[in-house]
Coordinates of C-alpha atoms and ligand atoms in Angstrom, one line a residue:
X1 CA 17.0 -24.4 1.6
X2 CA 13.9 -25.1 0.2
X3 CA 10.6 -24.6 1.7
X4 CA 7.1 -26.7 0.8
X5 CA 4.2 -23.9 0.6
X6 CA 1.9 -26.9 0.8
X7 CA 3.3 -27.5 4.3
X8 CA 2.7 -23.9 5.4
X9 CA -0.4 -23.6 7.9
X10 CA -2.1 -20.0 6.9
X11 CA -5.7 -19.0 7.3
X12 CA -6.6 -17.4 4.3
X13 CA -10.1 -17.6 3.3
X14 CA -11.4 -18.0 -0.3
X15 CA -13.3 -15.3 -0.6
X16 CA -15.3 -12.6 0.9
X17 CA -18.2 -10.7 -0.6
X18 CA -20.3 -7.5 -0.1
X19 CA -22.3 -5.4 -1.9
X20 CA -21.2 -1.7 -2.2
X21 CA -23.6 1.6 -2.8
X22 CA -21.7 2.9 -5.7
X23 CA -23.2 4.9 -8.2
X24 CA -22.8 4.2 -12.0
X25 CA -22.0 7.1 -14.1
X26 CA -22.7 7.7 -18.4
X27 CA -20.7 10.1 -19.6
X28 CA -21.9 11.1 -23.3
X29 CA -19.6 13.9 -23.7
X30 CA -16.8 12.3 -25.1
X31 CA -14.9 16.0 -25.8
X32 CA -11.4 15.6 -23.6
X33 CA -11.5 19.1 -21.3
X34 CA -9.3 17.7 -18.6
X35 CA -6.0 17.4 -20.6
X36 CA -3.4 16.2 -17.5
X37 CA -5.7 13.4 -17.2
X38 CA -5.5 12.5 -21.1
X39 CA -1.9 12.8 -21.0
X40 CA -2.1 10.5 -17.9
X41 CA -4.0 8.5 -19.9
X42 CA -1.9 8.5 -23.0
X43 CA 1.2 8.1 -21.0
X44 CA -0.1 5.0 -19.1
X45 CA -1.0 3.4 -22.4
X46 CA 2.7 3.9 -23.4
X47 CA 4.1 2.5 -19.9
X48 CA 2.2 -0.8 -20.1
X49 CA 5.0 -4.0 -19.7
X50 CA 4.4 -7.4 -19.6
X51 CA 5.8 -9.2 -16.0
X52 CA 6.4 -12.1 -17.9
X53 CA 8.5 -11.1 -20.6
X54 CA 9.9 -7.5 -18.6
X55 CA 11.1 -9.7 -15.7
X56 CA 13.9 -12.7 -15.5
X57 CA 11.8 -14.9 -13.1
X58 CA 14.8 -17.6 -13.8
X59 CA 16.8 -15.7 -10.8
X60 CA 17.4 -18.2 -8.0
X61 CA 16.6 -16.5 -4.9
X62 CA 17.3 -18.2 -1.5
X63 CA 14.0 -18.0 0.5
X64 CA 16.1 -18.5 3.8
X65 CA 18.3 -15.4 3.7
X66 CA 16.6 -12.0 4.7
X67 CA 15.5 -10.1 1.4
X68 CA 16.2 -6.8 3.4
X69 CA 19.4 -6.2 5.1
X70 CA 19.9 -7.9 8.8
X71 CA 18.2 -5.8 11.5
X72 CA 15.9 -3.7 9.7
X73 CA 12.8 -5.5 9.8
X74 CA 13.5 -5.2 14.0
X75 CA 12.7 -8.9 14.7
X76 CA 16.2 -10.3 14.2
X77 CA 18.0 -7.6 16.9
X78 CA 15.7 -9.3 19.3
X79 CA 17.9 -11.3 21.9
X80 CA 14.9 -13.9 21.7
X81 CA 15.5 -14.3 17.6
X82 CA 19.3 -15.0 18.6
X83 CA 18.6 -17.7 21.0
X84 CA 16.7 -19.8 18.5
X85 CA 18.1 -22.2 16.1
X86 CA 19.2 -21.7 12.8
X87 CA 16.8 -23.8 11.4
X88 CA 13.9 -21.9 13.0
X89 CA 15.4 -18.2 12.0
X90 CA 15.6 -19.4 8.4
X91 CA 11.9 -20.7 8.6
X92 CA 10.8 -17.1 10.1
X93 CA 12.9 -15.3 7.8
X94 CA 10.9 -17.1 4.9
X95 CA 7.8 -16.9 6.3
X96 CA 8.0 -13.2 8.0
X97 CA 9.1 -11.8 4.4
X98 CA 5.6 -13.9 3.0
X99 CA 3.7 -12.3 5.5
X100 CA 4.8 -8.8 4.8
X101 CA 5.0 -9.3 1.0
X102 CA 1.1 -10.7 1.2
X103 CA 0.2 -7.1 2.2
X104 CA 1.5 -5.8 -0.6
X105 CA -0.7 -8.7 -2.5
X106 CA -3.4 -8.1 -0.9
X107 CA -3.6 -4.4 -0.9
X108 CA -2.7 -4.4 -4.9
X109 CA -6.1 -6.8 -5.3
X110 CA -8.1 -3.8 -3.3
X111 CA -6.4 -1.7 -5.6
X112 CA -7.5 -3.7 -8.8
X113 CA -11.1 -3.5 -7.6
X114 CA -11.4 0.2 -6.7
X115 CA -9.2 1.0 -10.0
X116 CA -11.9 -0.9 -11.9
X117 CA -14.7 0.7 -9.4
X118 CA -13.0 4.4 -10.5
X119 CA -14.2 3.5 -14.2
X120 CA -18.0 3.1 -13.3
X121 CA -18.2 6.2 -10.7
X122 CA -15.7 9.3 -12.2
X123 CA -18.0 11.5 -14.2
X124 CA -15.6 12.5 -16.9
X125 CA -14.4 10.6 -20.1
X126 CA -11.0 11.3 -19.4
X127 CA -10.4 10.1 -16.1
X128 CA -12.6 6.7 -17.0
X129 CA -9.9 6.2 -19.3
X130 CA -6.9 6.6 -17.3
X131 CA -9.1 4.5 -14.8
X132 CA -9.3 1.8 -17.4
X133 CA -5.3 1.8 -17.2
X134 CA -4.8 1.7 -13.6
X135 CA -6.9 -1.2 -13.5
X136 CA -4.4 -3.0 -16.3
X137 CA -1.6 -1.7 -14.1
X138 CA -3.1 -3.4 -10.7
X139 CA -3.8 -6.6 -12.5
X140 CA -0.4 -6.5 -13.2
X141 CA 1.2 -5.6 -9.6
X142 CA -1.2 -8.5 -8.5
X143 CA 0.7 -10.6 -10.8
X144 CA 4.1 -10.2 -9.8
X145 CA 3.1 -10.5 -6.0
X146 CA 1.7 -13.2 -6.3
X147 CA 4.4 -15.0 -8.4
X148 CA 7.1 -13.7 -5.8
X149 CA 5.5 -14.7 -3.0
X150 CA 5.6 -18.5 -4.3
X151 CA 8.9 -18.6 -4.5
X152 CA 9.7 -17.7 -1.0
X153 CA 6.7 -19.3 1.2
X154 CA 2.9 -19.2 0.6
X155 CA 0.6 -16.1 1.1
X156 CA -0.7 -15.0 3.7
X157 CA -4.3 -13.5 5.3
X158 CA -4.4 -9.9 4.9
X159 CA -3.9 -8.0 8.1
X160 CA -7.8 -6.7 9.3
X161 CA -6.7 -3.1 9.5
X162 CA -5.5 -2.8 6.1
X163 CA -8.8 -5.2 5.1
X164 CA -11.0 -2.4 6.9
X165 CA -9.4 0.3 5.7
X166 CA -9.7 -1.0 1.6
X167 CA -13.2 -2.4 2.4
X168 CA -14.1 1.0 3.9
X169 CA -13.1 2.2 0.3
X170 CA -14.6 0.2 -1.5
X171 CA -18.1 1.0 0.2
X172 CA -18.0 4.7 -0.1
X173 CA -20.7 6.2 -1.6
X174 CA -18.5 9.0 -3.9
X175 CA -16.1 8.1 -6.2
X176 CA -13.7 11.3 -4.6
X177 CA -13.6 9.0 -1.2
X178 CA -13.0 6.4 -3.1
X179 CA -9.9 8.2 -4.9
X180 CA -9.0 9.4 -1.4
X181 CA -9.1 6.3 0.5
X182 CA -7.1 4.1 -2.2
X183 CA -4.8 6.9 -4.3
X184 CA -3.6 9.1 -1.3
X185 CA -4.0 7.0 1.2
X186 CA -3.7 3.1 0.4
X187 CA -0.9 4.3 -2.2
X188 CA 0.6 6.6 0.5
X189 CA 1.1 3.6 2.4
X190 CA 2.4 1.3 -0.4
X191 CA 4.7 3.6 -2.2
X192 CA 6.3 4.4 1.0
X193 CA 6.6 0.7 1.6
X194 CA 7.7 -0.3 -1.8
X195 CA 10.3 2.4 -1.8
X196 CA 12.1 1.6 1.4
X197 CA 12.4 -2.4 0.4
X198 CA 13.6 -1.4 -3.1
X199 CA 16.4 0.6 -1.2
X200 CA 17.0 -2.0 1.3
X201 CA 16.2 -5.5 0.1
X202 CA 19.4 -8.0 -0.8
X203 CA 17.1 -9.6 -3.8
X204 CA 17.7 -8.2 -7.0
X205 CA 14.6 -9.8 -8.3
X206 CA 12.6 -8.1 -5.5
X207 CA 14.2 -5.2 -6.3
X208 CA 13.6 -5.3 -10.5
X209 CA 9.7 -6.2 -9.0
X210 CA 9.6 -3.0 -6.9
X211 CA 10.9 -0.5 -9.4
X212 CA 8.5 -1.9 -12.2
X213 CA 5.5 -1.5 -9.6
X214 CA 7.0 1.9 -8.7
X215 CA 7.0 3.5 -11.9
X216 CA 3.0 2.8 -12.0
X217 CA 2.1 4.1 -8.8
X218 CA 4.0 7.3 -9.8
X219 CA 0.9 7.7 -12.4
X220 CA -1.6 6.5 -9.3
X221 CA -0.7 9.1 -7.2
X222 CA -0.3 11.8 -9.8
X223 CA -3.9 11.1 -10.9
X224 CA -5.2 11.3 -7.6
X225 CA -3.5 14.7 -7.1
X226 CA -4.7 15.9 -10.5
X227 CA -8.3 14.6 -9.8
X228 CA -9.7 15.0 -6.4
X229 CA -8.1 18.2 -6.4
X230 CA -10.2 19.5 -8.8
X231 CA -13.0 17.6 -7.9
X232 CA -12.9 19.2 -4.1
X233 CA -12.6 22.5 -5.5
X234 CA -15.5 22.4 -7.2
X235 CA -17.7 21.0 -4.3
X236 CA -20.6 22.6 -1.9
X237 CA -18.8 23.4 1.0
X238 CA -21.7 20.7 3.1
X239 CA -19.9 17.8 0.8
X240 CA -16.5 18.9 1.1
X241 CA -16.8 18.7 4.4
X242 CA -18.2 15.0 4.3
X243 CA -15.3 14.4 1.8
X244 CA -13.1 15.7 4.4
X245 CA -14.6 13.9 7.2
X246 CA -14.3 10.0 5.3
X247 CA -10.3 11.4 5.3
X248 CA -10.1 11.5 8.6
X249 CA -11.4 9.0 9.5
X250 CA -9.8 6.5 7.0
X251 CA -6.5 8.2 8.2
X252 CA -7.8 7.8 12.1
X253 CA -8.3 4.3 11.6
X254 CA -5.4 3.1 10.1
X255 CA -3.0 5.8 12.7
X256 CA -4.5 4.1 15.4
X257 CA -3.3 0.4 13.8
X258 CA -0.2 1.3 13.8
X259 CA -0.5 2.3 17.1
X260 CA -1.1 5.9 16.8
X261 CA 0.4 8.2 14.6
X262 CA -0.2 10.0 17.6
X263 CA 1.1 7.1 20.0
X264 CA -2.5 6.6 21.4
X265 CA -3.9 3.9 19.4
X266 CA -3.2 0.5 20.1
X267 CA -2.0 -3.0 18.2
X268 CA -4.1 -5.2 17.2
X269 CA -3.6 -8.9 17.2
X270 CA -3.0 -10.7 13.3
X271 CA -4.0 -14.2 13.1
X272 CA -1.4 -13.9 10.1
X273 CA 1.3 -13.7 12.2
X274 CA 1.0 -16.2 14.3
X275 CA 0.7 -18.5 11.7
X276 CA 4.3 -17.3 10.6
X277 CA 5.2 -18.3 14.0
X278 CA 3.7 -21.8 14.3
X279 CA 5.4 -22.3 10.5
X280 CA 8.5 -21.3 12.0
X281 CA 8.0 -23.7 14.6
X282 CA 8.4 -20.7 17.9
X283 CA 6.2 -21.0 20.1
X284 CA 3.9 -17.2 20.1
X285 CA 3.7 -16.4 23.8
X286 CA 7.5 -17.2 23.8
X287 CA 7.5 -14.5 20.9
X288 CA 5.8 -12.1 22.8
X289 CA 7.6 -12.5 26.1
X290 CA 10.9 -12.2 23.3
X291 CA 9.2 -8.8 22.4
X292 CA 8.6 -7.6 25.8
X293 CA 12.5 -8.5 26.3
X294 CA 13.2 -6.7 23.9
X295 CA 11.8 -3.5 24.7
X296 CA 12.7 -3.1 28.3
X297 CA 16.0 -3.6 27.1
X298 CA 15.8 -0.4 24.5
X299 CA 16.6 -3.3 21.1
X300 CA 14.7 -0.9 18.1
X301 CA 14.8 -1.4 14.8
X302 CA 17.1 0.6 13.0
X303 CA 15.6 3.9 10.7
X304 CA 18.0 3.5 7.4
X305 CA 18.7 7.1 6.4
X306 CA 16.4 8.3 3.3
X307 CA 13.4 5.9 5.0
X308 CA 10.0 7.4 3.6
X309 CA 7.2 8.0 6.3
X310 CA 3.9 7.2 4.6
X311 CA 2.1 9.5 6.9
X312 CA 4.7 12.4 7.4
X313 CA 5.8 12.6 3.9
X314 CA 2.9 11.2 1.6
X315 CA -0.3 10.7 2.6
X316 CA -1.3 13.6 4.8
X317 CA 0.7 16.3 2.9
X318 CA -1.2 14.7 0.0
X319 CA -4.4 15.1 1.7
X320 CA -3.7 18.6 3.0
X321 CA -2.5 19.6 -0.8
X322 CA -5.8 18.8 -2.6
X323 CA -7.7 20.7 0.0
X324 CA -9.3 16.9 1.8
X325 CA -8.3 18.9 5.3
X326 CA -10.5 21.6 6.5
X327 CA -10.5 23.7 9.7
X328 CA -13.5 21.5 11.1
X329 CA -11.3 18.2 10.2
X330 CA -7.6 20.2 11.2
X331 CA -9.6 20.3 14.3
X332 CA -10.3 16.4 14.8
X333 CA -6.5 15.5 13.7
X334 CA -5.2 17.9 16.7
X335 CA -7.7 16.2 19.5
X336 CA -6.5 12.6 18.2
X337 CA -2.6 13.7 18.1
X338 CA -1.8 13.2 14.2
X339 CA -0.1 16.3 13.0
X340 CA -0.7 17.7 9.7
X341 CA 2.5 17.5 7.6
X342 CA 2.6 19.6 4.8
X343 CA 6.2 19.3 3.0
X344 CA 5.4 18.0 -0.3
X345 CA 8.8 17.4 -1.0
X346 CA 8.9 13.7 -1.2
X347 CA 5.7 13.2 -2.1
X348 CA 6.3 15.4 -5.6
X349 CA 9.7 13.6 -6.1
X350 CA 7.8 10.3 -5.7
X351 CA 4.9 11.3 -8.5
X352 CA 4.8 11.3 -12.3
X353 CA 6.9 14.8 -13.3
X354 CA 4.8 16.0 -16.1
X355 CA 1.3 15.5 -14.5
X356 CA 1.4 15.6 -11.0
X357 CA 1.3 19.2 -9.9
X358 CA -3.0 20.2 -9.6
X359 CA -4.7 21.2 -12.5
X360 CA -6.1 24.4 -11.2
Ligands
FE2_1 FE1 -0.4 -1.2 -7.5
FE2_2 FE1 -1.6 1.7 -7.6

């Protein structure tokens, strides 16, 4: 089956601009004194691959057959999904994988701009350097999205929370929220996202994408260990407290999303969605009613064993770890019902080995 992205309905705007307050930092002491970040830096330069040469784009892949095992995306253990016809599940299989592979997209683009924003706000030489590296590394993840994503269906809008979330980063007036908001948290969310399709997706080019874009981010999220963490150590108490405030609140925002890692916040509609639907030819309030079927009768979707929780096991221990939690701020995170993990265990697993434990 073969499916026309011209034909595909999505309402993805061409652009979107703002201005940011960032603030521009010189550095003219070019002596390296942070040396996990230069051997970040010289270990990034080392790791650099070419998607177009590293991976066999030439693999067929079927753009009508999940890319992740039956009945763990949820939607197709829904008695509603079984009553439709074939030709319709193949459509929203297509178009549901787009839609959830455009996030990735989307969020590797706000990762390419704050990489590049890192290099104009850190105030070391080193860590403008490995900056200058993760930005070549997020060009690159952009890439292979992108490419991907053609082959199955078109791309989609970016969901607003995640667009609030990396816009909220990008205006941040430190470059340690900035860190925060895209390398522990953005990443938190990605890498645990990235991991679980690599273990459960059908598509060995997916799967050759994912480990290649893994590697990387073990470097991201190392350097955002290694940095902030010294960074926050060194701060007046009044701005590690305002640090520690933009955490929760980035961390607030997107809980609440997701509905609450706390079970109190509440789903917001995606215009993205619904355009999968309308591709897919279903009707969306039939979709809905299918969902609220669905959930009085109990249908879940199924937890794979060794599933990563972005929250639980990477972004807040990540948080808590390079001291972005403080009693004022443990405080706010009890009252809104997100408890503060603290097992590092995956997290460290998940980061680059020979730079990833704090500097300090
Ligand atoms: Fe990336
Ligand atoms: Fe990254």
């Amino acid at each position: 089956m073969s499916l026309d992205p011209k034909a595909s309905r999505t309402t993805a705007s061409a652009g979107d601009a703002f201005v940011t307050p960032m603030q521009i930092t010189w550095q003219f002491d070019y002596a390296a004194e942070i040396e996990k970040l230069r051997n970040l830096y010289s270990k990034s330069k080392r790791l650099q691959w070419d998607a177009e040469v590293q991976i066999d784009w030439s693999q067929p892949i079927d753009p009508s057959k999940p890319i992740v095992e039956e009945g763990r995306f949820g939607f197709d253990r829904m008695p509603f999904m079984q009553r439709l016809s074939q030709r319709q599940r193949e459509a929203f299989t297509a178009h549901v994988s787009a839609h959830r592979l455009s996030q990735f997209l989307h969020g590797e683009q706000g990762a390419l701009m704050v990489a590049a924003a890192l290099v104009h706000a850190v105030p070391d030489h080193e860590g403008k350097l490995y900056a200058a590296t993760q930005t070549m590394d997020e060009a690159r993840h952009v890439e292979v999205f992108e490419r991907y994503i053609r082959k199955l269906a078109s791309v989609y809008p970016m969901t607003p929370s995640l667009k609030r979330l990396i816009d909220a980063t990008l205006q941040a007036d430190h470059w340690v929220k900035i860190a925060i908001g895209m390398n522990m948290i953005v990443e938190g969310l990605a890498l645990g996202a990235f991991h679980n399709m690599r273990r459960m997706t059908s598509c060995t080019l997916l799967r050759q994408v994912l480990e290649n874009v893994l590697r990387d981010e073990s470097r991201h999220v190392a350097f955002g260990n290694v940095y902030v963490g010294h960074a926050i150590a060194a701060m007046h108490p009044d701005q590690r407290e305002d640090v520690a405030g933009f955490a929760f609140d980035a961390l607030h925002t997107l809980a609440s999303s997701f509905g609450g890692a706390g079970g109190r916040g509440r789903y917001e509609p995606d215009p993205g969605f619904r355009d999968v639907l309308v591709n897919a030819d279903i009707d969306p309030g039939d979709f809905v009613r299918g969902l609220k079927e669905a959930r009085d009768q109990g249908v879940a979707p199924e937890q794979a064993p060794g599933t990563i929780h972005s929250f639980k096991d990477l972004m807040i221990p990540a948080l808590v770890r390079v001291g972005a939690v403080t009693d004022r701020t443990r405080a706010l995170f009890a009252e809104a019902g997100i408890p503060l993990y603290e097992d590092c265990t995956v997290l460290e697993s998940m980061e680059d080995r020979e730079t990833g434990e704090p500097i300090l």
